[in-house]
Coordinates of C-alpha atoms and ligand atoms in Angstrom, one line a residue:
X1 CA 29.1 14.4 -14.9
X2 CA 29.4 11.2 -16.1
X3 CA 26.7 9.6 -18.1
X4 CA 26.8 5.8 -19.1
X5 CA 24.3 3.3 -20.2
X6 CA 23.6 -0.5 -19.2
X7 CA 21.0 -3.4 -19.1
X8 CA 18.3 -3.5 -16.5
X9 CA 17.9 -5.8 -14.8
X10 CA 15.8 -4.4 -12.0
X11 CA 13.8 -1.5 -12.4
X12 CA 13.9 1.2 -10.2
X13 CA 15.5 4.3 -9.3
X14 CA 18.3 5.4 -7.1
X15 CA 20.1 8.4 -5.8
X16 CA 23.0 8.6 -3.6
X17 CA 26.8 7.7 -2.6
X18 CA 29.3 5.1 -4.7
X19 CA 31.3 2.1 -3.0
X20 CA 33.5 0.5 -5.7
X21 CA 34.1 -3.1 -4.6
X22 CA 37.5 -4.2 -5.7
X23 CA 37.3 -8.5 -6.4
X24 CA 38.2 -10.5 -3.7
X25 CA 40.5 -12.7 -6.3
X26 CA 43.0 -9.8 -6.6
X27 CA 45.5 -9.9 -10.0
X28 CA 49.1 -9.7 -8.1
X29 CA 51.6 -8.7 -10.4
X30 CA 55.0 -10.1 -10.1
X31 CA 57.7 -7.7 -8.9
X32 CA 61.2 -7.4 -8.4
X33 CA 62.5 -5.9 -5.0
X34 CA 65.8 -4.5 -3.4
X35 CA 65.2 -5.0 -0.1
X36 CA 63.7 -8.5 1.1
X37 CA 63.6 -7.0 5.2
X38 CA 61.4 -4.2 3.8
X39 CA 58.9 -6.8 1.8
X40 CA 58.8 -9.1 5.1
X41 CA 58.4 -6.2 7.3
X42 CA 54.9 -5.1 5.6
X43 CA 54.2 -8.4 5.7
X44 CA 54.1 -8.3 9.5
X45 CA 52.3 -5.2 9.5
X46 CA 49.3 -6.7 7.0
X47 CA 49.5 -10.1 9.1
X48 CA 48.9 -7.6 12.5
X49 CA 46.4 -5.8 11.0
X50 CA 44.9 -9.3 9.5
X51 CA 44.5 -10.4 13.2
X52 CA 43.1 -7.4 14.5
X53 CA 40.0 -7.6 11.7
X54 CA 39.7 -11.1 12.3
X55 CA 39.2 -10.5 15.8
X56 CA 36.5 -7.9 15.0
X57 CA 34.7 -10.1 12.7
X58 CA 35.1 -12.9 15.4
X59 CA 33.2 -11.0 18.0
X60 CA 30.7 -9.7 15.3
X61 CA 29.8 -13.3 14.5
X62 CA 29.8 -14.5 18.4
X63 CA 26.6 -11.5 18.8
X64 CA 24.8 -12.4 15.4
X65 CA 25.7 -16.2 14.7
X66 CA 26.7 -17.8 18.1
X67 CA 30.1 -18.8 19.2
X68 CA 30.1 -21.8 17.7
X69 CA 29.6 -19.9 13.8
X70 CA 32.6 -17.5 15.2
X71 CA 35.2 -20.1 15.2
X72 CA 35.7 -20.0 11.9
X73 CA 37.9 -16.9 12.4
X74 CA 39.9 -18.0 14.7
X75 CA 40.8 -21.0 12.7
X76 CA 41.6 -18.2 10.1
X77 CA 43.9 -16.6 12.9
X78 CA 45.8 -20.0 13.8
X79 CA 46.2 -20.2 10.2
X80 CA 48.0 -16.9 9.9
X81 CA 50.2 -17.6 12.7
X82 CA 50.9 -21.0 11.4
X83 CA 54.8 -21.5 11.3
X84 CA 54.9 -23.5 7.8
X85 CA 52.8 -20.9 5.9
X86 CA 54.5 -18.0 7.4
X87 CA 58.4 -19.9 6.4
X88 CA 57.0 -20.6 3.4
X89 CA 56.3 -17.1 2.3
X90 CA 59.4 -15.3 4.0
X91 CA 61.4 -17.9 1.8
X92 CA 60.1 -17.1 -1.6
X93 CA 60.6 -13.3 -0.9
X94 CA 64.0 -13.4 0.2
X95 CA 65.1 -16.2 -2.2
X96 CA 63.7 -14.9 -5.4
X97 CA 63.4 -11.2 -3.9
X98 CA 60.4 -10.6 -5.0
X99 CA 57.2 -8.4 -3.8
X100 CA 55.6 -10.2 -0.7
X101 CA 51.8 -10.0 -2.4
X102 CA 53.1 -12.3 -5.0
X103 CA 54.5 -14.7 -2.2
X104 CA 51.5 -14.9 -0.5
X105 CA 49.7 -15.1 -3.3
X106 CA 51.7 -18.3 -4.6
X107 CA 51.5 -19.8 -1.4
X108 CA 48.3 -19.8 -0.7
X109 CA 47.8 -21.7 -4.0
X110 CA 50.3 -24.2 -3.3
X111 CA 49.0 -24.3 0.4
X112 CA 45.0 -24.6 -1.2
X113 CA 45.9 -27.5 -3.8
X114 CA 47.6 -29.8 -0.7
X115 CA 44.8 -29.3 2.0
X116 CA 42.2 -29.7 -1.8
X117 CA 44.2 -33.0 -2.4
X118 CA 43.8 -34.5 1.2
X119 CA 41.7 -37.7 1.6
X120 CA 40.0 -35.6 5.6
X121 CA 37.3 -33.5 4.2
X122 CA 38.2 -31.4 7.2
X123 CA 41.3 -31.1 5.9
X124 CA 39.8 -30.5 2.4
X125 CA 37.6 -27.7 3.4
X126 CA 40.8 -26.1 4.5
X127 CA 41.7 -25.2 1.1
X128 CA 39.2 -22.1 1.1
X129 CA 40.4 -21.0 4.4
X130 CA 43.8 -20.7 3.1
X131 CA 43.3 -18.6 0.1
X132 CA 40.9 -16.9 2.5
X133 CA 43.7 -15.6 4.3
X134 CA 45.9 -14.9 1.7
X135 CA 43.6 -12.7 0.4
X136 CA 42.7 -11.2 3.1
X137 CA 46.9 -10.2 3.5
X138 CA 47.2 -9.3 -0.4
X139 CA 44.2 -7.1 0.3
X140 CA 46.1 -5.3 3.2
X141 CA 49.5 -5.1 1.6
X142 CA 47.9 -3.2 -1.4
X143 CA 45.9 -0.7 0.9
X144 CA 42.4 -2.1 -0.4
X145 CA 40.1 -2.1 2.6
X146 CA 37.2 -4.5 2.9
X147 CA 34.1 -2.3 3.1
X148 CA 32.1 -3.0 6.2
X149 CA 28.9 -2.9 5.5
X150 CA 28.1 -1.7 9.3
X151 CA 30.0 1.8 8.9
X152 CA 28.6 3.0 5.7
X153 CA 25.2 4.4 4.9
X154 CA 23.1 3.0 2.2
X155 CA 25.2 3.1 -1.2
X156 CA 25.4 2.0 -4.9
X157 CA 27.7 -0.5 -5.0
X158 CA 29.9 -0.5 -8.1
X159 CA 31.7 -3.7 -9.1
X160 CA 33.9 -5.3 -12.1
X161 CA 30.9 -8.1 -11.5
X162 CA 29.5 -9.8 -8.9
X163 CA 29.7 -13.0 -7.9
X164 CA 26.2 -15.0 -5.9
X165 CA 28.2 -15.3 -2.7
X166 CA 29.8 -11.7 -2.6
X167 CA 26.0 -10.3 -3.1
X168 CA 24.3 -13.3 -0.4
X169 CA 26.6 -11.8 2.2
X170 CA 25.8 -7.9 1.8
X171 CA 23.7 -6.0 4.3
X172 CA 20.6 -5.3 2.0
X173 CA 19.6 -2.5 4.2
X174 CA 23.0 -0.9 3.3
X175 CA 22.0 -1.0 -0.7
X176 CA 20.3 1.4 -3.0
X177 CA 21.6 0.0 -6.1
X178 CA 24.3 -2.4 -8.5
X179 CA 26.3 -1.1 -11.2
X180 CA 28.5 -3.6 -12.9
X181 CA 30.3 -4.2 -15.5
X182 CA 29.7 -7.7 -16.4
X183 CA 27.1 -9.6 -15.6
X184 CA 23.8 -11.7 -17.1
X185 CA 20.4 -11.1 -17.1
X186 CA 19.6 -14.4 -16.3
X187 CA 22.5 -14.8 -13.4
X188 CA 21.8 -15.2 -9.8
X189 CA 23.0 -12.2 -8.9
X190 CA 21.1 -10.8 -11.1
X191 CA 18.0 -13.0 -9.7
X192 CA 19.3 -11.7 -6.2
X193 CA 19.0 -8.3 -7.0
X194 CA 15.2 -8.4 -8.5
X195 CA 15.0 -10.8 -5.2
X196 CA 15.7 -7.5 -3.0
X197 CA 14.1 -5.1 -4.8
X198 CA 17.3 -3.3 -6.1
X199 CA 17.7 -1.1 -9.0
X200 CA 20.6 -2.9 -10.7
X201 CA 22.2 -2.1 -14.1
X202 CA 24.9 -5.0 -15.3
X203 CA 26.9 -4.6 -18.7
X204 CA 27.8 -1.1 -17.9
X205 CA 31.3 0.0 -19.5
X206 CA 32.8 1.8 -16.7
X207 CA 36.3 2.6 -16.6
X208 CA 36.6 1.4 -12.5
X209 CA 40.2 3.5 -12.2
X210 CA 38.5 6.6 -12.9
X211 CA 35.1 6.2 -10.3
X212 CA 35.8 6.3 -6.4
X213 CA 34.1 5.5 -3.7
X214 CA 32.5 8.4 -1.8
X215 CA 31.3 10.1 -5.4
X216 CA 27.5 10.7 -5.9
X217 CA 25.5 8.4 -8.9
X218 CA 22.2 8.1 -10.1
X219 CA 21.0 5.1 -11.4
X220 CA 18.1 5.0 -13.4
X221 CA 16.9 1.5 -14.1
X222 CA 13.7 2.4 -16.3
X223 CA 16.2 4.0 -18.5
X224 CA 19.1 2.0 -17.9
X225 CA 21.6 4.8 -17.3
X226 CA 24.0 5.7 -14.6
X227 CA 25.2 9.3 -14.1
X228 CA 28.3 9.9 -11.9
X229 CA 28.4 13.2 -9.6
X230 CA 25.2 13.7 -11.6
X231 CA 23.7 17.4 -12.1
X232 CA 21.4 19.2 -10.2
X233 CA 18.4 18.8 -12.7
X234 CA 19.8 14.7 -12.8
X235 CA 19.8 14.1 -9.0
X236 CA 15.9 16.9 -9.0
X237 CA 14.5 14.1 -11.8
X238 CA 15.9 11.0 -10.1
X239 CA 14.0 12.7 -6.6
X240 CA 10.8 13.1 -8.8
X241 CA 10.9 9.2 -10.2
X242 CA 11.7 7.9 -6.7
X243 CA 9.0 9.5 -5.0
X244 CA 6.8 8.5 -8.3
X245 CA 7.2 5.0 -7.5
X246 CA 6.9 5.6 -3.9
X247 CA 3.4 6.4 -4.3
X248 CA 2.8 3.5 -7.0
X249 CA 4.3 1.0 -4.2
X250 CA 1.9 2.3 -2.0
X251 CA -0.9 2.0 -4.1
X252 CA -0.4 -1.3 -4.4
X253 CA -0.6 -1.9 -0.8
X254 CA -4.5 -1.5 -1.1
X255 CA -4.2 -5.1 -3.1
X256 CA -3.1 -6.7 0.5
X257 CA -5.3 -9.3 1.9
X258 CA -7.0 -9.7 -1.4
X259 CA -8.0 -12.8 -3.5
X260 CA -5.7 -13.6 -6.3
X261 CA -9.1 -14.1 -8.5
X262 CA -9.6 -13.1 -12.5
X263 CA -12.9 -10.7 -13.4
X264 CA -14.6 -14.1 -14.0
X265 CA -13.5 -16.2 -10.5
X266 CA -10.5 -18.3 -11.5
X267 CA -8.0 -18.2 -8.7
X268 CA -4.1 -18.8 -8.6
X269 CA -1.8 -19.0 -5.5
X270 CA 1.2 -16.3 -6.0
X271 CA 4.0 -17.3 -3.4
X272 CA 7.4 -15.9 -3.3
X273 CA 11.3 -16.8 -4.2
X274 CA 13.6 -16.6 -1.3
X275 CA 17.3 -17.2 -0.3
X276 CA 17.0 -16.9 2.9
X277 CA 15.2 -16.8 6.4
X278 CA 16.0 -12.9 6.1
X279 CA 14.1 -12.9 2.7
X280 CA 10.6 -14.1 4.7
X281 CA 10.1 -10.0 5.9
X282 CA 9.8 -9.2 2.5
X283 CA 7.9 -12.4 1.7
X284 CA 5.0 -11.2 4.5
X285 CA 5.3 -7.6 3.8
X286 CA 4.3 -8.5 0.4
X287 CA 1.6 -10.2 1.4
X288 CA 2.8 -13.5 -0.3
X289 CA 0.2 -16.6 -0.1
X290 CA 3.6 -18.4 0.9
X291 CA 7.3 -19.3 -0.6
X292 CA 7.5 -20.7 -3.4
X293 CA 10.8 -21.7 -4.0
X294 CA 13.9 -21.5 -0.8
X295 CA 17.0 -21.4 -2.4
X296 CA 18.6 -22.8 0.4
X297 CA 21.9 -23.6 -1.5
X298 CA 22.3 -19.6 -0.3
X299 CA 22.9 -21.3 3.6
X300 CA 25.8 -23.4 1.8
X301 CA 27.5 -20.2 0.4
X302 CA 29.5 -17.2 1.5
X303 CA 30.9 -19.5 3.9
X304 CA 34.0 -21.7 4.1
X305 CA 32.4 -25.1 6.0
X306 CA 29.3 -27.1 5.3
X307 CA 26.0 -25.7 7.7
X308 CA 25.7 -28.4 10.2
X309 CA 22.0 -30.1 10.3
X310 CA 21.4 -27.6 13.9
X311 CA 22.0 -25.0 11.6
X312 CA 19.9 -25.9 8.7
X313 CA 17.4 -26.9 10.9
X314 CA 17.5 -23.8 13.1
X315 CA 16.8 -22.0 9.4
X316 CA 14.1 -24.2 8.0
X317 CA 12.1 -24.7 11.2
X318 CA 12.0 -20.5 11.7
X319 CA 11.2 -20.6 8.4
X320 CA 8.3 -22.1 8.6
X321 CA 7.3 -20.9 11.7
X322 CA 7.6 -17.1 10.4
X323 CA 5.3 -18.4 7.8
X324 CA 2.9 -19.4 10.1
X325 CA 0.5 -21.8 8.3
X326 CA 1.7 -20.8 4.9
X327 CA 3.7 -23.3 2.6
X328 CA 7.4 -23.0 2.7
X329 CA 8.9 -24.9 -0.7
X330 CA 12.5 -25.4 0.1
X331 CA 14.2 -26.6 -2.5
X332 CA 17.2 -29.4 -1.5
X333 CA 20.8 -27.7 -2.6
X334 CA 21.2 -26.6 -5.8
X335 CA 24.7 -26.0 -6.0
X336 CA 27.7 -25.7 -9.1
X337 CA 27.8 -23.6 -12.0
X338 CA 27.5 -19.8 -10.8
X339 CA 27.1 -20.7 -7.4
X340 CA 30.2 -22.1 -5.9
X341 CA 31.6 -22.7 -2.8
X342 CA 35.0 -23.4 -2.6
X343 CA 35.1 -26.0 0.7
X344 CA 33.3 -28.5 -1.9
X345 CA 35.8 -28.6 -3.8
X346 CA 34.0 -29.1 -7.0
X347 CA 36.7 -28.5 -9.6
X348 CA 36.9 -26.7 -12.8
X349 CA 34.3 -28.0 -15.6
X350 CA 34.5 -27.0 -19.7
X351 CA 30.5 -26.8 -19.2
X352 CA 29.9 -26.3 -15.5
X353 CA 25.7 -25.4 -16.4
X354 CA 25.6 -29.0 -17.7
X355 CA 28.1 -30.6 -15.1
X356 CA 28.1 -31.8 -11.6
X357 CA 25.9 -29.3 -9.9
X358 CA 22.8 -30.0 -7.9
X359 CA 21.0 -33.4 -7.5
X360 CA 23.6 -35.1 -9.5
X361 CA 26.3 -33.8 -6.2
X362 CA 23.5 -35.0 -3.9
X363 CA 23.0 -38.2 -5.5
X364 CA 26.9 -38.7 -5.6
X365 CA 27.4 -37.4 -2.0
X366 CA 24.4 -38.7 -0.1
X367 CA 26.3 -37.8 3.1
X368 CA 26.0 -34.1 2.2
X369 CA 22.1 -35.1 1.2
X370 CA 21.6 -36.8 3.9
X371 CA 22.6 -33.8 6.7
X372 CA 20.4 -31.7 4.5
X373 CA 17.0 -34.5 4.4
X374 CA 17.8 -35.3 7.8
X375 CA 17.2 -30.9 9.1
X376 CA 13.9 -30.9 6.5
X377 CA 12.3 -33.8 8.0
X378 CA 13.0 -32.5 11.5
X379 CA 11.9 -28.9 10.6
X380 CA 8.8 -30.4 8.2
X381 CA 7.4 -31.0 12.1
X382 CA 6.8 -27.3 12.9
X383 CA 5.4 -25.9 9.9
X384 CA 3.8 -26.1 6.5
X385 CA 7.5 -27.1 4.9
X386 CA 7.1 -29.2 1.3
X387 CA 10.8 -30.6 -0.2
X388 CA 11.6 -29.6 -3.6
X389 CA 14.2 -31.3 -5.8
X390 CA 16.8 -29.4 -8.8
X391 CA 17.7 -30.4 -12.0
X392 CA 15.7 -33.7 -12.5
X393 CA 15.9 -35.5 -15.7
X394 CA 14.1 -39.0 -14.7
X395 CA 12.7 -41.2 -13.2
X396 CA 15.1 -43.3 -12.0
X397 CA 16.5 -40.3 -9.8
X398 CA 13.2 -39.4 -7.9
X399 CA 13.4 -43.1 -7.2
X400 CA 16.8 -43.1 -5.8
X401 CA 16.2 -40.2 -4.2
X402 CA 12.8 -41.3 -1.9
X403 CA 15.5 -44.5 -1.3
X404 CA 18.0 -41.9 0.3
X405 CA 14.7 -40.4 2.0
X406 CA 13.7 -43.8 3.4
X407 CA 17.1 -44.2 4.7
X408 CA 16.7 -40.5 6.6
X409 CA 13.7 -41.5 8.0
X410 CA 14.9 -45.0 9.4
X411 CA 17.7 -43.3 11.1
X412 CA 15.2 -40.4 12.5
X413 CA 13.1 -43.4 14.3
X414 CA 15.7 -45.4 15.2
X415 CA 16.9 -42.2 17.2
X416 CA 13.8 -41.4 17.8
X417 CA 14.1 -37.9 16.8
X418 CA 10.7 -36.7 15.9
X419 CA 10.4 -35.5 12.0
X420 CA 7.4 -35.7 9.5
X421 CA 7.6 -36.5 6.0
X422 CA 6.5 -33.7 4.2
X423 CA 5.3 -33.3 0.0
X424 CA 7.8 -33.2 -2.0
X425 CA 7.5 -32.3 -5.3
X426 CA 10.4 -31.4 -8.2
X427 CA 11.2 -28.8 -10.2
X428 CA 11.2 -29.3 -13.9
X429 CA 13.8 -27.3 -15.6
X430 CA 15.4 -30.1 -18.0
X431 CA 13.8 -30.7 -21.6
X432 CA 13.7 -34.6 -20.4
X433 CA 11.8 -33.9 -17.3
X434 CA 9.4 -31.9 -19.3
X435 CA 9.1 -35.1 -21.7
X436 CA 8.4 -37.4 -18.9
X437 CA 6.3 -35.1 -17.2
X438 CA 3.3 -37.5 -17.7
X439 CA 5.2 -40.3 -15.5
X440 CA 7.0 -38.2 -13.3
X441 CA 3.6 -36.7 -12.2
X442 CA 2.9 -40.4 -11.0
X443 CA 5.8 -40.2 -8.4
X444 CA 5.9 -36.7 -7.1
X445 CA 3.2 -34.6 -5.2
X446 CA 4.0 -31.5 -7.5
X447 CA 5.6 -29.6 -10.1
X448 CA 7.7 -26.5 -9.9
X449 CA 8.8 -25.1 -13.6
X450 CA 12.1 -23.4 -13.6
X451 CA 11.7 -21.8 -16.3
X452 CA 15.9 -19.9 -16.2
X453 CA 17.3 -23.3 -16.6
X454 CA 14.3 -24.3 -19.0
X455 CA 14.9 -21.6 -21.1
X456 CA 19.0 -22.4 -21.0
X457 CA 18.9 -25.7 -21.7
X458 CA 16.2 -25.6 -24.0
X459 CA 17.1 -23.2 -26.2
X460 CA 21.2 -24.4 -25.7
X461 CA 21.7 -20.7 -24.3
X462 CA 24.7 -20.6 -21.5
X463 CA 22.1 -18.5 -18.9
X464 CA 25.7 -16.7 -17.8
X465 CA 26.9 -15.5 -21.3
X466 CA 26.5 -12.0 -21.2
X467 CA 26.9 -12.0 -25.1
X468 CA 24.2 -14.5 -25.4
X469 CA 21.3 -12.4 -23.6
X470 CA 19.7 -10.9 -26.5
X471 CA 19.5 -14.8 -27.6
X472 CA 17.7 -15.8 -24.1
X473 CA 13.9 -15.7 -25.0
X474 CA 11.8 -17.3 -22.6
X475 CA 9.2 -16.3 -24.5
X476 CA 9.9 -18.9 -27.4
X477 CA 7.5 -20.9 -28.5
X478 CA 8.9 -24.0 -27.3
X479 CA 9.2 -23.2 -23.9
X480 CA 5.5 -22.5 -23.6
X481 CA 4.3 -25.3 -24.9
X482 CA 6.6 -27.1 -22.7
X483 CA 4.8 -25.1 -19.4
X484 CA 1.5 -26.2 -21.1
X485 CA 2.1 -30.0 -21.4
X486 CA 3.7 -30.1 -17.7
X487 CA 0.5 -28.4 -16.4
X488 CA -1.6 -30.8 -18.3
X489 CA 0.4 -33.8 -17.2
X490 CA 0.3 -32.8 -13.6
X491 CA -3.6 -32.1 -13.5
X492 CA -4.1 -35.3 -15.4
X493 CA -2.5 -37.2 -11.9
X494 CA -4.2 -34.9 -9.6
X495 CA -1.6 -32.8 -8.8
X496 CA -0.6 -29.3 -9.2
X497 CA 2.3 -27.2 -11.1
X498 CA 3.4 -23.8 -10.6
X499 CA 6.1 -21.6 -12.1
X500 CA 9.1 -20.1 -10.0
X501 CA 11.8 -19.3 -12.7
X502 CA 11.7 -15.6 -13.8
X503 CA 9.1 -15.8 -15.9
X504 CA 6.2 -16.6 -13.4
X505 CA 6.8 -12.8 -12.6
X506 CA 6.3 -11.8 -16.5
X507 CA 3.4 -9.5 -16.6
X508 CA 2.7 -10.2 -20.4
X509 CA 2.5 -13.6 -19.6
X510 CA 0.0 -13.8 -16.3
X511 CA -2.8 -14.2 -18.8
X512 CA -1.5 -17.0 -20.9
X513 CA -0.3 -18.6 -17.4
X514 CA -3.9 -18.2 -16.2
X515 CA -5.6 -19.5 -19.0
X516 CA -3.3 -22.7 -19.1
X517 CA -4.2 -23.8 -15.4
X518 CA -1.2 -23.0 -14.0
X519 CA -1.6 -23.4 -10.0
X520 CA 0.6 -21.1 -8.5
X521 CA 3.2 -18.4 -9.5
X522 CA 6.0 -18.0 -7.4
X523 CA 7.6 -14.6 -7.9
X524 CA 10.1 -12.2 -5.9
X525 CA 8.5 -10.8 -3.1
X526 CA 8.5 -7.0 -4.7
X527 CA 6.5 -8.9 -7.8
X528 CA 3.5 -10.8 -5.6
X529 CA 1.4 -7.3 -5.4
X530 CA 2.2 -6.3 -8.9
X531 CA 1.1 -10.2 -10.3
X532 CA -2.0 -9.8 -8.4
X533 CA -3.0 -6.6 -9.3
X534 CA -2.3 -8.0 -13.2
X535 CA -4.2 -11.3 -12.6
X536 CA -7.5 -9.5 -10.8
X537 CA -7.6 -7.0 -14.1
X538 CA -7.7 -10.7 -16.5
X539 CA -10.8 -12.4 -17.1
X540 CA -9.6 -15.7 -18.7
X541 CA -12.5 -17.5 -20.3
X542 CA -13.8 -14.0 -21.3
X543 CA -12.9 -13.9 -25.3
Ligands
LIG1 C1 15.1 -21.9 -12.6 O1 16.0 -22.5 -13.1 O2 14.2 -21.4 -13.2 C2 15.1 -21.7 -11.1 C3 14.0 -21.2 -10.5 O3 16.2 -22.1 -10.4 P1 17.5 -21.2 -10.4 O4 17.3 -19.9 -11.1 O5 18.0 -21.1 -9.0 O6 18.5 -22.1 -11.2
LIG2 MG1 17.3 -23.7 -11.9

């Protein structure tokens, strides 16, 4: 047995088998070889076997996505048939006689930074398809297989770390827990696993040579331990703690279709964070008065071409609709930093939380905004869907942004497309929108606080520095006055604020929220019951 310890980051327990998930950037190593035929020979035998799992995934996609989703892969196949990339690759192994995943490797850079340098954003986009492939051959030269999430049975998945889109694209059913060994609190995937209600332990010093997949772990996330091919009396305790908070889940499912109402009547609306249409089971299950916050930057990643409008409106319209008459807050893309996609090409940054992420990519690329607006207005007219804008720092920026929405609308009408304007409202999560709260409460129809950025850029805390997490106090005093004076701003304009960063979800907290007029908390859907258990046990004005 093998016993180590790491940060929580969801509690929770679980019991069962390992996947290790090798990273899908792999480290080739550069090697000399004898025989160049040998090296080009298991290249054809990883470009075969390439074709035949793209073909799989092709005809996966056409039953789950649609055909015209599918393509994708067979763009990747054309591309690993391609005559230039193939030459190119054959000619580095047999000139410098070296191993064929270095060549590959090497290629697809070079082949990634021309298609990245091309003035087509078609052609641009290419550049992730590329190293797409390439990794996909690297990965079958070395023997490491993808895992298919459709032939395994629920597992703890054990990584080096995660990255947002790797986690966005697993089967949740499939998951019991995360072990990795880097990782942030304060991360999205991180956020993603407390999103779906997954024990997950990050900063765990595993040695990931010596754990294989198909071994047995525990993971405990109240004590923030993991034991590999754990003992009897380990996996009998771990049984005990499951079925422990079995019965305390189902406890709480006396609280649904209750008031979220203090001992002495004061009432607050407790929604829920979501990435995606998927997320809204959880969402209802929950009971959640609505969603709080869509991170629909999750429809942008994973992925290696921009959604089209049909398919963000497809998303957005069932969206609502699943929520029936409830609000659905989507929040506009909120790309850069952590979350990446490679197809936008966004470059490397010295300070990528404080770079070109967000609104400020929006604002820049209003034709990217603009597809986006264009499938919220048309979706807004089937549901209860408000707009929700990232990162704002002024005034000036909601005001170029209702410009851009003007714009979206005069091209709706003109094509007479039918759409509805909905509220939109912003999220405050930068020290200078908290300081012009009072004038941005003029201009919007509500306030979100996003209280992980908040906390980063208010305390000058990099939310992704694992070595900085003991630093990462939401708590501080700053930041809580800073809810307080952007609940009082709001109110004194008539309009409401909520909270949907982490802390909304805080349990120490719901009082102080409470007593501070805060309108709504949105939390992860496992968190609505628990927040509303803790808010019908408060009487605010009581002491
Ligand atoms: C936040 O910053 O608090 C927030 C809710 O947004 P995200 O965590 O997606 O940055
Ligand atoms: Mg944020």
């Amino acid at each position: 047995m093998l016993k180590l310890s790491g940060k929580s980051v969801y509690k929770g327990v679980a019991l069962g088998p390992v996947v290790v998930l090798r990273p899908r950037d792999q480290q080739v190593k550069r090697t000399k070889v004898e025989d160049a035929d040998a090296e080009i020979d298991r290249l054809e035998k990883a470009g075969e076997k390439a074709m035949n799992q793209l073909a799989e995934l092709y005809n996966k996609a056409v039953e789950e996505v649609g055909e015209a989703s599918a393509a994708i892969f067979e763009v990747h196949q054309m591309m690993l048939e391609d005559g230039d990339y193939l030459e190119a690759i054959h000619n580095i192994i047999r000139t410098e006689k070296i191993n064929a995943e270095y060549a590959v490797a090497r290629t697809g850079d070079n082949f990634a930074e021309m298609f990245a340098g091309m003035d087509d954003d078609y052609m641009k986009a290419r550049a992730a398809d590329v190293k797409d492939i390439s990794n996909r051959l690297i990965r079958n030269l070395m023997g490491k297989e993808d895992v298919d999430f459709n032939s395994i049975e629920p597992s703890i998945i054990v990584a080096d770390d995660l990255s947002p889109s790797e986690t966005v694209q697993m089967d949740k059913k499939k998951i019991l827990a995360f072990v990795t060994v880097h990782g942030s609190s304060n991360s999205h995937t991180s956020i993603l696993a407390r999103m779906m209600n997954i024990p997950a332990l990050i900063g765990v010093p595993m040695n990931l040579e010596e754990i294989h997949t198909g071994m047995q772990a525990v993971v405990d996330g109240f004590l923030g331990e993991v034991f590999f091919e754990p003992s009897e009396e380990i996996c009998c305790r771990a049984e005990g703690r499951i079925k422990e908070e079995l019965e305390k889940q189902q406890l709480l499912q006396n609280l649904k279709g209750k008031e979220n109402v203090t001992l002495d009547g004061k009432k607050i609306n407790i929604y829920a964070n979501i990435g995606s249409v998927g997320d809204i089971g959880y969402a209802l299950e929950n009971d959640a008065g609505g969603i709080g916050l869509f991170r629909s930057e999750f429809l942008y990643i994973g992925r290696s071409d921009f959604p089209t409008e049909e398919e963000q409106f497809q998303a957005y319209k069932q969206a609502a609709q699943m929520m029936a008459e409830k609000k659905v807050i989507i929040r506009t893309l909120d790309i850069g930093a952590d979350k990446q996609a490679d197809y936008f090409n966004l470059g490397k940054e010295d300070n990528p939380a404080m770079g070109y992420r967000a609104i400020r990519i929006c604002l820049k690329q209003t034709d990217i905004f603009k597809v986006q607006l264009r499938a919220l207005l048309r979706a807004a007219a089937y549901g209860n869907i408000s707009i929700m804008y990232p990162m704002i720092t002024s005034v000036e920026e909601v005001l170029r942004i209702y410009e851009i929405v003007k714009e979206v609308q005069e091209e709706l009408e003109k094509m007479q497309i039918p759409y509805r304007l909905p509220e939109q409202g912003i999220m405050i999560e930068t020290p200078a929108a908290v300081m012009v709260s009072d004038e941005l409460a003029e201009l919007v129809d509500f306030f979100s606080i996003g209280t992980n950025d908040l906390t980063q850029y208010t305390l000058a805390i990099d939310r992704q520095n694992e070595r900085l997490d003991d630093f990462y106090n939401p708590h501080h005093k700053a930041i809580l006055k800073m809810i307080g004076m952007v609940v009082d701003n709001a109110h004194r304009c008539g309009k409401w604020a909520g909270i949907c960063g982490e802390l909304g979800a805080d349990l120490e907290l719901t009082e102080e929220f409470l007593r501070m007029g805060v309108d709504e908390l949105s939390v992860s859907p496992s968190m609505v019951l628990k927040v509303r258990q803790s808010v019908r046990g408060i009487t605010v004005f009581g002491q």
